[in-house]
C-alpha positions as YAML, in Angstrom:
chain: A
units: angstrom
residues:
- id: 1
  name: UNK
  ca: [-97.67, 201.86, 155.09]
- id: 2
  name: UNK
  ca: [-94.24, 202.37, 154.05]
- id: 3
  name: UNK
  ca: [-92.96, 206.43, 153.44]
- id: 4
  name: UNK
  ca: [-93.81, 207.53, 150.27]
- id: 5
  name: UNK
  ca: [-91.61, 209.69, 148.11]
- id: 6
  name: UNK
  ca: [-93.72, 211.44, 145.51]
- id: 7
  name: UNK
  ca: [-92.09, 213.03, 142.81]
- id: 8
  name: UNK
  ca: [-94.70, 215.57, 140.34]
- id: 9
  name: UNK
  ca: [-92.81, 216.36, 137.19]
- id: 10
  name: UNK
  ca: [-93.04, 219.42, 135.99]
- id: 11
  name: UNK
  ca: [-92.78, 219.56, 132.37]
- id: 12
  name: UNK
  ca: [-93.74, 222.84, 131.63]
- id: 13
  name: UNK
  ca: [-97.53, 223.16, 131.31]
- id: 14
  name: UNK
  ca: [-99.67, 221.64, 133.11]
- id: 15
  name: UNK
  ca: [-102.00, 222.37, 136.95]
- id: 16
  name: UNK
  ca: [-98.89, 221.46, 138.67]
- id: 17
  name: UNK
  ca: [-100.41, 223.33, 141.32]
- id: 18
  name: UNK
  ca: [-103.52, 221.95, 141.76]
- id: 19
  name: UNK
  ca: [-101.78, 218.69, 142.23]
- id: 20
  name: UNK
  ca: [-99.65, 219.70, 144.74]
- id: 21
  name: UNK
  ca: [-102.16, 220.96, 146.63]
- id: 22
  name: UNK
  ca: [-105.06, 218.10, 146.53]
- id: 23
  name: UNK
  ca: [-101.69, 216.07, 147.73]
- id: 24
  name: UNK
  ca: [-100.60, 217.95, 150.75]
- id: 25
  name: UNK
  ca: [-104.62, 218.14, 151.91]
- id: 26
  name: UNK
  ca: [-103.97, 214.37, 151.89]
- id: 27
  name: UNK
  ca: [-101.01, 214.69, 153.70]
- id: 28
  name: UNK
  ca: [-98.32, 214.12, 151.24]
- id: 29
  name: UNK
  ca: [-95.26, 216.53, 150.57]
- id: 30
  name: UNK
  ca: [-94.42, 215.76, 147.34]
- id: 31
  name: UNK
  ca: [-91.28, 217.15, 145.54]
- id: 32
  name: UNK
  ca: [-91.42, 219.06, 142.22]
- id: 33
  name: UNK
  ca: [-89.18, 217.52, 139.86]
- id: 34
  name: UNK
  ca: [-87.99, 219.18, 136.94]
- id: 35
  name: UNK
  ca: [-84.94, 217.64, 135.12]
- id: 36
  name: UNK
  ca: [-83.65, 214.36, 135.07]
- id: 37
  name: UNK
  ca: [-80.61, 214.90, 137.78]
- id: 38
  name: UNK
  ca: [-83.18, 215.93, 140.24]
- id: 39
  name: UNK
  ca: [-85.50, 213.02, 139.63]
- id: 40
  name: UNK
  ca: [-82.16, 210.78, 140.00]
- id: 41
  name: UNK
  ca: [-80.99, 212.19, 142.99]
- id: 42
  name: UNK
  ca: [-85.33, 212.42, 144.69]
- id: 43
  name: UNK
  ca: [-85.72, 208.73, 144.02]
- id: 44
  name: UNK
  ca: [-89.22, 208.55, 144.34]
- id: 45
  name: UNK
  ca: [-91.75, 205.56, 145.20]
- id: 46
  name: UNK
  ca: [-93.71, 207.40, 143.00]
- id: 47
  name: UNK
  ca: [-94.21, 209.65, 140.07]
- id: 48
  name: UNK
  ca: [-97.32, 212.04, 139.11]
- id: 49
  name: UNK
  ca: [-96.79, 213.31, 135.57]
- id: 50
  name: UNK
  ca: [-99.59, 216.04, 134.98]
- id: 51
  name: UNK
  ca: [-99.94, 218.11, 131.96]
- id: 52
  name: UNK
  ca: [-101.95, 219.82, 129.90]
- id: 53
  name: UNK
  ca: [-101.92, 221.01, 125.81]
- id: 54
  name: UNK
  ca: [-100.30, 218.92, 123.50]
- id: 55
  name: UNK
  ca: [-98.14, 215.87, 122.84]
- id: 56
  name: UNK
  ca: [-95.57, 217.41, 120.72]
- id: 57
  name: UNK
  ca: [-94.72, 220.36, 123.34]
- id: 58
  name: UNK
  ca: [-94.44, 217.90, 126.24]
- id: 59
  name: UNK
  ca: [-92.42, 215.29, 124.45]
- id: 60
  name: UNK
  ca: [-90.11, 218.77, 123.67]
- id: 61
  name: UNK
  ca: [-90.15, 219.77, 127.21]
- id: 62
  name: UNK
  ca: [-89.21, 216.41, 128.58]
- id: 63
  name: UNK
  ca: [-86.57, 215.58, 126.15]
- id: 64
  name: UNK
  ca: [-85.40, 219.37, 126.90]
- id: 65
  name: UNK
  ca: [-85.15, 218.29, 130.56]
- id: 66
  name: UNK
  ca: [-83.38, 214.84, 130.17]
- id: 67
  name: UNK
  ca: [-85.92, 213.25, 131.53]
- id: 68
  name: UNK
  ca: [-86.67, 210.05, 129.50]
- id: 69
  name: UNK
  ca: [-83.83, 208.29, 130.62]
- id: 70
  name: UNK
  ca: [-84.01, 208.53, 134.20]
- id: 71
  name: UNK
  ca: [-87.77, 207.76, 133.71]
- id: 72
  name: UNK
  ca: [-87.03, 205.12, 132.14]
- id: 73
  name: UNK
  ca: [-84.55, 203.60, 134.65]
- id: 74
  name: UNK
  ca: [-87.08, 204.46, 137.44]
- id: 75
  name: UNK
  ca: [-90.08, 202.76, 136.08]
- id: 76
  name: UNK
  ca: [-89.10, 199.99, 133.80]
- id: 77
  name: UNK
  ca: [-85.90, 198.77, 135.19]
- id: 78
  name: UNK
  ca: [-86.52, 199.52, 139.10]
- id: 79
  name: UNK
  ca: [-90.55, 199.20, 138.56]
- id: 80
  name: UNK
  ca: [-91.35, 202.77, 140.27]
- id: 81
  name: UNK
  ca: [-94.89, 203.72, 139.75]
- id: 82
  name: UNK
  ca: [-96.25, 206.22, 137.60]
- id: 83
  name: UNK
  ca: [-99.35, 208.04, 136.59]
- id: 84
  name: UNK
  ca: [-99.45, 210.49, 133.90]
- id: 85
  name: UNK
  ca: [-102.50, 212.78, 133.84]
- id: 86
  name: UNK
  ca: [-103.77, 213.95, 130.29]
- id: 87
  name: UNK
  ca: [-101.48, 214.73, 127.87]
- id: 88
  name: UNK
  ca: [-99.05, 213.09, 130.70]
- id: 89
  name: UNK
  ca: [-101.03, 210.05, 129.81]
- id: 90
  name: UNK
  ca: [-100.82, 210.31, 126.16]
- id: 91
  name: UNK
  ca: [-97.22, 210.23, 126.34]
- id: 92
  name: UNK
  ca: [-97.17, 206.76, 127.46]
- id: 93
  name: UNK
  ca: [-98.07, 205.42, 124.14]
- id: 94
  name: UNK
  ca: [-96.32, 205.23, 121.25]
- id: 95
  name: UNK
  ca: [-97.19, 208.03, 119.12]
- id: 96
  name: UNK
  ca: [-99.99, 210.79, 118.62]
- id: 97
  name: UNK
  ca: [-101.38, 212.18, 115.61]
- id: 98
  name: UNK
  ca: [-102.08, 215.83, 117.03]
- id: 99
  name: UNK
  ca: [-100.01, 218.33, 114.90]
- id: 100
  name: UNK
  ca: [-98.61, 215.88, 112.92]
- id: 101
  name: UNK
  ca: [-97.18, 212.69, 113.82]
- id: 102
  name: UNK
  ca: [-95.18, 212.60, 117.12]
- id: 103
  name: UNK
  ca: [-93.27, 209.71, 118.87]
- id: 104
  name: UNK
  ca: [-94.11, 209.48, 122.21]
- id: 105
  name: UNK
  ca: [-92.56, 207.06, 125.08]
- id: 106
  name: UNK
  ca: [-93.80, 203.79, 123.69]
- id: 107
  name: UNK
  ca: [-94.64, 202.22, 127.23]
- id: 108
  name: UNK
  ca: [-98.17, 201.14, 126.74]
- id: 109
  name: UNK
  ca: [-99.06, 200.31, 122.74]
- id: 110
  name: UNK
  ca: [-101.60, 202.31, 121.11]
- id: 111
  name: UNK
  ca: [-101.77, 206.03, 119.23]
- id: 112
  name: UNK
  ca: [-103.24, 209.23, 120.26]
- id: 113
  name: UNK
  ca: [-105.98, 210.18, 117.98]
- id: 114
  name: UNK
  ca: [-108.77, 212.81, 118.22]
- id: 115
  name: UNK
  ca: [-112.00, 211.72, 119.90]
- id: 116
  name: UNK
  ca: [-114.87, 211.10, 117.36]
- id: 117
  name: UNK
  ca: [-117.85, 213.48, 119.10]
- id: 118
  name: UNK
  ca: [-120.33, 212.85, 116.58]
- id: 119
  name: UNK
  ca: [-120.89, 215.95, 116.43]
- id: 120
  name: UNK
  ca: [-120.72, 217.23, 120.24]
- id: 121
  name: UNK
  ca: [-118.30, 219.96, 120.61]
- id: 122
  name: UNK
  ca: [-114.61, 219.46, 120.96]
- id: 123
  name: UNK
  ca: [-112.92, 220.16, 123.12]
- id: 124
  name: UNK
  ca: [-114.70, 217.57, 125.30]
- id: 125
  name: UNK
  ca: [-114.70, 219.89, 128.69]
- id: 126
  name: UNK
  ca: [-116.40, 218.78, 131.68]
- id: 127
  name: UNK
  ca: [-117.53, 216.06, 134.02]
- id: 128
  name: UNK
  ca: [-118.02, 213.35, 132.51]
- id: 129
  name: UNK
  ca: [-118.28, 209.05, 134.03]
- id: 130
  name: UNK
  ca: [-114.99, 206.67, 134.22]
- id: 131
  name: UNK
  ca: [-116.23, 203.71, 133.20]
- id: 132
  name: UNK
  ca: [-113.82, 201.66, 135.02]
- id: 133
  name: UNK
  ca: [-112.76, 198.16, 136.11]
- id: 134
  name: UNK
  ca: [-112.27, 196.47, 139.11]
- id: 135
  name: UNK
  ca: [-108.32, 198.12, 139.33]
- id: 136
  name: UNK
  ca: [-107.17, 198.94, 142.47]
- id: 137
  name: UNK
  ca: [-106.72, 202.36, 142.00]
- id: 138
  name: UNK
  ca: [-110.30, 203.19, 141.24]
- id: 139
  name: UNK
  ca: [-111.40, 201.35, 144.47]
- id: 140
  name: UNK
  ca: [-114.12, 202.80, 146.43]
- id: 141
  name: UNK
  ca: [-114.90, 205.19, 142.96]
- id: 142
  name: UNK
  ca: [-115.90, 202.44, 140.29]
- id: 143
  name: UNK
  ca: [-117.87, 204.28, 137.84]
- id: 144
  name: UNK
  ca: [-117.79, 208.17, 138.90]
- id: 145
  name: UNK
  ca: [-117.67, 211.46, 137.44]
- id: 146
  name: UNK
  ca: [-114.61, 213.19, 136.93]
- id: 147
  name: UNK
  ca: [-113.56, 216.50, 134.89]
- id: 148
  name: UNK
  ca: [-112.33, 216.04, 131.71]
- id: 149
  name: UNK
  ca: [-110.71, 218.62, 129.02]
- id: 150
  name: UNK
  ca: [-109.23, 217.23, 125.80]
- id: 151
  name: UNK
  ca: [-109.54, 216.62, 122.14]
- id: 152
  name: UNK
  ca: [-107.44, 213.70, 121.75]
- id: 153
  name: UNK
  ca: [-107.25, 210.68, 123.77]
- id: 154
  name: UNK
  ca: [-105.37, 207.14, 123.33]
- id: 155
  name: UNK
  ca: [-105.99, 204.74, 121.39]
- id: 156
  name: UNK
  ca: [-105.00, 201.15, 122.94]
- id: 157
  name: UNK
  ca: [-105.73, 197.70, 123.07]
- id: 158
  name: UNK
  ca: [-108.16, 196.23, 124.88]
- id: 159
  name: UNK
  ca: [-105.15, 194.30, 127.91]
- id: 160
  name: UNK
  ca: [-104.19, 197.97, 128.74]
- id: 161
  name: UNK
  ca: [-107.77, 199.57, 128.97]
- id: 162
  name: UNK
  ca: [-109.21, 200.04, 132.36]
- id: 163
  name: UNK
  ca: [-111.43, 203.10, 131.93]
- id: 164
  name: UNK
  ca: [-113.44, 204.12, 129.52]
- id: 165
  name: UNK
  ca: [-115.90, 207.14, 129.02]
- id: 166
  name: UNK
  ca: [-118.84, 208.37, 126.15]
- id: 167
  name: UNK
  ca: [-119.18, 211.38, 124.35]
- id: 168
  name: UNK
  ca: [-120.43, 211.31, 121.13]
- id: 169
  name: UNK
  ca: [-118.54, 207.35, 121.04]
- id: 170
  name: UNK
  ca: [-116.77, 205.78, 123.30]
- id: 171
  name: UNK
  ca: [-112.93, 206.59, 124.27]
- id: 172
  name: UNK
  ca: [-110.27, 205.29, 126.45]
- id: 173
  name: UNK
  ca: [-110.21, 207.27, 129.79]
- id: 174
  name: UNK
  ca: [-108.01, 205.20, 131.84]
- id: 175
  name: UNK
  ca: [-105.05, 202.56, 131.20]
- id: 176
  name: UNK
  ca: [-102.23, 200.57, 133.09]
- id: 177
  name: UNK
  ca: [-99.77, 198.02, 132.37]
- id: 178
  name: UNK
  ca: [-98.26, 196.80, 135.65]
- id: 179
  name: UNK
  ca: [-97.01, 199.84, 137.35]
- id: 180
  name: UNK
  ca: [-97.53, 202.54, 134.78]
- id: 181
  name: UNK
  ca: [-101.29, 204.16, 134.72]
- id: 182
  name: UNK
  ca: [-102.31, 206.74, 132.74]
- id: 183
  name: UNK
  ca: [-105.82, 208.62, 133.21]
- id: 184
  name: UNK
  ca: [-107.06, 211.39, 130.50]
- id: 185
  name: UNK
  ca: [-109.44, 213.34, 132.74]
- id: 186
  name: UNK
  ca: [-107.93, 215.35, 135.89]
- id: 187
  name: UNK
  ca: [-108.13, 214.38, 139.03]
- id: 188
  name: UNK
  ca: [-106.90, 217.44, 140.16]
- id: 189
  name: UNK
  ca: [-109.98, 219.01, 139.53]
- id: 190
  name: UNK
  ca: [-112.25, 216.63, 140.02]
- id: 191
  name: UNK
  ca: [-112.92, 217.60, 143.97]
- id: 192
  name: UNK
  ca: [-113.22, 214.01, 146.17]
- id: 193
  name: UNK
  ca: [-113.21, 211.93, 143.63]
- id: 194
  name: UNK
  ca: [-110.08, 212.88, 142.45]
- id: 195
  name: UNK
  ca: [-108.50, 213.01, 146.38]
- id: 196
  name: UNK
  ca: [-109.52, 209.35, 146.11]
- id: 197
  name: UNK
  ca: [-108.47, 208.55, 143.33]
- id: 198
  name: UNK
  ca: [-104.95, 210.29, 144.22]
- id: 199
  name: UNK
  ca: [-105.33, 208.14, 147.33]
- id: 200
  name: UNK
  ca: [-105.28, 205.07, 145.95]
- id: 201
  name: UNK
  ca: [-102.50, 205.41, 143.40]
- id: 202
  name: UNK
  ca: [-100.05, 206.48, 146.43]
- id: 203
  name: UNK
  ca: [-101.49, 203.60, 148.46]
- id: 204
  name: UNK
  ca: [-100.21, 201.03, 145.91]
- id: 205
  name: UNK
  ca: [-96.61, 199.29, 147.04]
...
């Protein structure tokens, strides 16, 4: 297996540590990344972009750390690959719809909208089942439980979909195109399952 250079942005909120550490009990020694010189300068195999609260205030914090553009050199010129956890994965779309209408990164097509519950409370909080396809990165944990906390998830077409998850209706829990994945629960928390699923992503070349 070739070395692997793990960058974890830190964009302000968001269990960076929690991440960090389910990655060094799997023997990584990632690098916490917080502007878009450093990530430049790092030049990572691959990014972990974790956060937590809303759209709007990590779209701020990112464009606050001139991030995008280095991002976007990294993963769509030089194909570097990336998963953003939570709102880290709601980024990847186009836009989101929580407090008011915010333009995301545009990577993956589709809108952030607020789960429909049906009348279960929201936030959705908990463990809850991925729902997932045959992708690599879910090998060995097709179909498990893992913790979720959220109001909002993305809304995407069916190509770009390879998780999904119930409560109240049925939302998108996981997506990729080619080297960019995005999951909405946290792996972080979500005790082996998560290690695995951590695993798997920093196993792909």
């Amino acid at each position: 297996m070739k070395h692997k250079k793990v960058a974890v942005i830190n964009i302000g909120i968001g269990n960076i540590g929690s991440v960090i550490n389910c990655l060094n009990k799997l023997n990584f020694e990632p690098t916490i990344i917080s502007n878009g010189q450093e990530l430049t300068d790092f030049c990572p195999t691959h990014i972990l972009m974790p956060g937590v609260g809303s759209v709007k205030q990590v779209m701020k914090n990112i464009n606050h750390g001139n991030l995008i553009e280095t991002l976007e050199d990294l993963v769509l010129k030089k194909n570097c690959r990336i998963c953003g956890i939570c709102a880290g994965m709601q980024i990847l779309t186009e836009s989101s719809e929580e407090f008011g209408l915010t333009e995301c990164l545009g990577w993956i097509p589709g809108r952030v909208k607020k789960i429909n519950s049906n009348g279960l409370s929201v936030p959705h909080i908990g463990w809850n089942t991925m729902n997932s396809n045959k992708d690599p990165i879910f090998k060995g944990i097709e179909d498990m439980d893992m913790y979720f906390a959220h109001s909002y998830a993305a809304d995407c077409p069916e190509d770009y979909i390879i998780s999904y998850t119930n409560y109240g209706s049925k939302f998108v829990s996981a997506i990729r195109k080619n080297n960019i994945y995005g999951i909405q629960s946290h792996p972080e928390k979500s005790a082996e399952i998560g290690a695995i699923f951590f695993k798997n992503f920093l196993s792909l070349e």
